[in-house]
Short mmCIF file of C-alpha atoms in Angstrom, two decimals:
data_model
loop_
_atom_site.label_atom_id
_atom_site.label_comp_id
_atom_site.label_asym_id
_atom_site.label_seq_id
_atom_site.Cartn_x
_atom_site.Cartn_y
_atom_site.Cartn_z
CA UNK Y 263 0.00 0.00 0.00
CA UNK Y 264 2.97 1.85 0.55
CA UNK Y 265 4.13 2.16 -2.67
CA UNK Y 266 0.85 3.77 -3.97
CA UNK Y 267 0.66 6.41 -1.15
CA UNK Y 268 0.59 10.31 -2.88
CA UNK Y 269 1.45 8.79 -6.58
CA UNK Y 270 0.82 10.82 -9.79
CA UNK Y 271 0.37 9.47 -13.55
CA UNK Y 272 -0.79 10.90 -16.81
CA UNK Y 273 -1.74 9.19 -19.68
CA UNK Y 274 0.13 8.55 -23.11
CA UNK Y 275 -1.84 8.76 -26.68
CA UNK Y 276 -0.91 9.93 -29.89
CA UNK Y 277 -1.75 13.53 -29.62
CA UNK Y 278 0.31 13.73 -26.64
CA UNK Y 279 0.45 13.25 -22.47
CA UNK Y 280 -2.20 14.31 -20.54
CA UNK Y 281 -1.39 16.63 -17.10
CA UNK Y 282 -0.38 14.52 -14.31
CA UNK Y 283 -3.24 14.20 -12.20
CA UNK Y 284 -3.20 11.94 -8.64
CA UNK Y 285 -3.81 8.03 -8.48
CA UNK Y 286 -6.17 7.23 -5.82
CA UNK Y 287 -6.87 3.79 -6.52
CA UNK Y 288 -4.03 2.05 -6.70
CA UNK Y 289 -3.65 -1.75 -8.89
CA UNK Y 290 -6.57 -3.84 -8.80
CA UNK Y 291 -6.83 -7.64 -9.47
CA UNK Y 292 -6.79 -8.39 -13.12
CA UNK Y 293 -4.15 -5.53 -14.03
CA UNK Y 294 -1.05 -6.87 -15.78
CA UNK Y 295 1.46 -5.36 -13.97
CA UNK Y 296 0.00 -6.38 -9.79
CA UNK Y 297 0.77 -10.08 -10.22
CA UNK Y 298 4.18 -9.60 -11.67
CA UNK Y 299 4.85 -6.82 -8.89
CA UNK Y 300 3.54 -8.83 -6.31
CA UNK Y 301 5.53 -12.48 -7.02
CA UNK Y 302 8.53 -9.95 -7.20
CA UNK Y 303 8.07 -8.55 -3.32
CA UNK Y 304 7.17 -11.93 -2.73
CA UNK Y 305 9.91 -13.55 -4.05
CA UNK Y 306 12.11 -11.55 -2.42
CA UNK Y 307 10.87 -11.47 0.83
CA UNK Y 308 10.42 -15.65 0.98
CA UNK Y 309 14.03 -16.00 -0.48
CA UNK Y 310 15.74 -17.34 2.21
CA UNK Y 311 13.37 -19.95 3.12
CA UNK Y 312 12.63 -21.26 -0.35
CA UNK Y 313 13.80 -24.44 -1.60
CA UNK Y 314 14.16 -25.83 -5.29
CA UNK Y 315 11.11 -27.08 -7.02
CA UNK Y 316 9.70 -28.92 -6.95
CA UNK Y 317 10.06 -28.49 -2.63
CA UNK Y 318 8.81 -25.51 -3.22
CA UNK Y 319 6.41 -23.82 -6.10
CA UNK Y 320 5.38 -20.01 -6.06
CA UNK Y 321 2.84 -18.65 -8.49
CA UNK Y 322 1.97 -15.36 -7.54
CA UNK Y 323 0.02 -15.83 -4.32
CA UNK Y 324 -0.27 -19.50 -4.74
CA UNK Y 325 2.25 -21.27 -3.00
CA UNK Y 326 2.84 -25.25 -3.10
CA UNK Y 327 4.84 -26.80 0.22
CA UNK Y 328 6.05 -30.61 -0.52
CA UNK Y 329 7.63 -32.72 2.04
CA UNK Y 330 8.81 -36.39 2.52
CA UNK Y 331 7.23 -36.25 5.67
CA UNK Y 332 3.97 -34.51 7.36
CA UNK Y 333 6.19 -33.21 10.42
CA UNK Y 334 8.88 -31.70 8.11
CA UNK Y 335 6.00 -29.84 6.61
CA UNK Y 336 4.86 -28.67 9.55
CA UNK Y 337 8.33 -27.18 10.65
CA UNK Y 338 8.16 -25.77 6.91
CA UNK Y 339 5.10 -24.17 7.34
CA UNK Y 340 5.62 -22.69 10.28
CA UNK Y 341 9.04 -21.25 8.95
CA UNK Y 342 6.79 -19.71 6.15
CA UNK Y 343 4.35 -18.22 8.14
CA UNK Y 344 7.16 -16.76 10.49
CA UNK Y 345 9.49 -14.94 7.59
CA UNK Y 346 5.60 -13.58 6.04
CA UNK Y 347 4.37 -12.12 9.06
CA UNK Y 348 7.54 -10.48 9.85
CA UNK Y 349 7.46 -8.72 6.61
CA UNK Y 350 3.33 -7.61 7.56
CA UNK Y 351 2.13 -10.57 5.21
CA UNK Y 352 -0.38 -13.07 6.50
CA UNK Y 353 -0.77 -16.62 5.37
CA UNK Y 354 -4.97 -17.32 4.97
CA UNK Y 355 -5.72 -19.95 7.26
CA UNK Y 356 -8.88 -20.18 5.73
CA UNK Y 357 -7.45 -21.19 1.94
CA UNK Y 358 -4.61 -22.90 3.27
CA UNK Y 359 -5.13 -27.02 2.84
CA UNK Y 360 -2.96 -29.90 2.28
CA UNK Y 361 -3.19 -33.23 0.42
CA UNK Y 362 -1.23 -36.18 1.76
CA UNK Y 363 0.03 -38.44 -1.06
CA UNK Y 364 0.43 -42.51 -0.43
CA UNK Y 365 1.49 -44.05 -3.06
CA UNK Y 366 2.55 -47.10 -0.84
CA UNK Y 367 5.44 -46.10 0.91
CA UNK Y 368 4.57 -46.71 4.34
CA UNK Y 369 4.33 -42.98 5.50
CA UNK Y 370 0.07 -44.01 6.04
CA UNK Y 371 0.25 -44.08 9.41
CA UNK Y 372 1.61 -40.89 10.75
CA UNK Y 373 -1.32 -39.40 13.00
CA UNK Y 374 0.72 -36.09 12.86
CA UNK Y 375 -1.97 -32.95 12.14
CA UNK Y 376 -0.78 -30.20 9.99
CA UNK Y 377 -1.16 -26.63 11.93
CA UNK Y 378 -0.84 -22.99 11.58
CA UNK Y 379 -0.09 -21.51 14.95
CA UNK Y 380 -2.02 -24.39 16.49
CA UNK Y 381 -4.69 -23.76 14.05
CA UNK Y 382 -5.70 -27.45 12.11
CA UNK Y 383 -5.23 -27.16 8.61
CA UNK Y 384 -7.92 -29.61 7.02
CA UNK Y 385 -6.77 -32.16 4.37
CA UNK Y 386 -8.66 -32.69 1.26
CA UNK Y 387 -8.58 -35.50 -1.29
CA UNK Y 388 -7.81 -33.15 -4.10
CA UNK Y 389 -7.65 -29.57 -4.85
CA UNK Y 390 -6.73 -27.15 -7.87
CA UNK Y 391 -3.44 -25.37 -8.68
CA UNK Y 392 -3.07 -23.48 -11.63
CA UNK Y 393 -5.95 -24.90 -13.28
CA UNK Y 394 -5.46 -28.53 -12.93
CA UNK Y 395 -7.03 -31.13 -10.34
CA UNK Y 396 -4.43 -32.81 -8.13
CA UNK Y 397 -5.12 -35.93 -6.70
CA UNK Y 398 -4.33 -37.95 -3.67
CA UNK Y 399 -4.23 -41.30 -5.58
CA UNK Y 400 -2.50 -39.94 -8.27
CA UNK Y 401 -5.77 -39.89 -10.62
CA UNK Y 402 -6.09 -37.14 -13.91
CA UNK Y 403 -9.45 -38.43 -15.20
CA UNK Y 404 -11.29 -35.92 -13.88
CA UNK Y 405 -8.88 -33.07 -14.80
CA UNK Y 406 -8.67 -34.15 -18.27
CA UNK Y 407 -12.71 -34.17 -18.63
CA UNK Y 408 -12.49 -30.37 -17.08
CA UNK Y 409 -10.13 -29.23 -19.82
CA UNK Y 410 -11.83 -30.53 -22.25
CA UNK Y 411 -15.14 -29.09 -21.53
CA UNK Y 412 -13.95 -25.70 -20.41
CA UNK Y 413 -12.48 -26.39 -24.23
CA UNK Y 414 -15.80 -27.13 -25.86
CA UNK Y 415 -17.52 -24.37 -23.55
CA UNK Y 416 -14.68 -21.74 -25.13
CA UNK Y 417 -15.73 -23.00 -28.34
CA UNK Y 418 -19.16 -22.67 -28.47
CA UNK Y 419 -19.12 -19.19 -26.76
CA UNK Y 420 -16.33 -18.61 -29.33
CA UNK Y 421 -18.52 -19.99 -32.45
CA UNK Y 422 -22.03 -18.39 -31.32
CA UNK Y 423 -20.67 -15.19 -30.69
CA UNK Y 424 -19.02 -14.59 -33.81
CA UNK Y 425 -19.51 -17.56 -36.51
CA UNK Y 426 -23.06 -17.42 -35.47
CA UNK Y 427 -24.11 -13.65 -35.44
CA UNK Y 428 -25.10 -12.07 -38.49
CA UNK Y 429 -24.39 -8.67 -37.69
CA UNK Y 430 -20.30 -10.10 -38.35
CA UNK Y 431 -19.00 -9.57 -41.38
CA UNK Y 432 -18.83 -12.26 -43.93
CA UNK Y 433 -15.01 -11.43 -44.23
CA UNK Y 434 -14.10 -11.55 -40.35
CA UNK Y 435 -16.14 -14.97 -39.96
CA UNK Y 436 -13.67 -16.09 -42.84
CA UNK Y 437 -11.30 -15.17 -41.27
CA UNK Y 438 -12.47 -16.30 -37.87
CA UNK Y 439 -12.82 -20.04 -39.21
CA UNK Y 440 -9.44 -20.19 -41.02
CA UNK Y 441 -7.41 -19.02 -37.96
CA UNK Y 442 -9.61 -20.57 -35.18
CA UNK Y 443 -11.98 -23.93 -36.66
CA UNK Y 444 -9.97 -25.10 -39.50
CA UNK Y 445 -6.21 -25.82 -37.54
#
């Protein structure tokens, strides 16, 4: 918030800059420039207790914790939340979940609970990251079948809002099927 405290801009076009005139508002979600300046403060702030992926994953203000071993995550997670809320960050115990992975290694049994502060941290069977469905057991069925029809709903929005509306010129629907329907 900091950063956007008594800031100025004007805007560029081809006549020329406007005046400089005061920016109130600051970056809201969806501008191009907030995630790329937030994974940089980020970044720099959670340097020293990253690890290598794929230990570790960052995207933005998703963040992916792997370890061998449920109590190893908990002393990594707590070594997170410590280095963030020095810096005035906060981890969300309310989106914050974990997924235990057996695939037969005989790590079943550990009755260790994952915690925040002493705060449980509920395990689920599966959750998204970046789009895709990760599993427990390893399964991609159902992440494959939500690809594809997010794919088919892109498509028909695509195809009924332009191949399918006459008030598009016959040109740009051309044009519209050689780029998009016929590769």
């Amino acid at each position: 918030m900091d950063m956007y405290a008594k800031t100025a801009t004007s805007v560029r076009s081809p006549v020329g800059d406007t005046k400089s005139f005061p920016a109130v508002v600051g970056l809201h979600q969806g501008s191009t420039l907030s995630p790329f300046l937030f994974a940089v403060v980020l970044d720099e702030l959670s340097k020293s207790i990253q690890k290598t992926i794929p230990w570790c994953m960052m995207f933005t203000d998703d963040i992916v914790l792997v370890a061998e071993r449920k109590q190893n995550l908990n002393v990594r997670l707590e070594g997170w939340r410590a280095a963030l809320e020095r810096k005035g960050l906060r981890i969300s115990r309310a989106k914050t979940e974990y997924l235990h992975c057996d695939f037969g290694e005989g790590n079943n049994n550990e009755e260790v609970q994952i915690t925040i502060e002493d705060q449980s941290i509920p395990e689920v069977t599966k959750f998204t990251y970046l789009g895709s469905f990760v599993h427990n057991d390893g399964e991609i069925d159902s992440d494959v079948a939500h690809r594809v029809n997010v794919g088919w709903c892109r498509w028909k929005a695509a195809a009924t809002g332009v191949l399918c509306d006459r008030r598009f010129p016959t040109k740009l629907n051309g044009n519209f099927y050689k780029v998009v329907v016929r590769p």
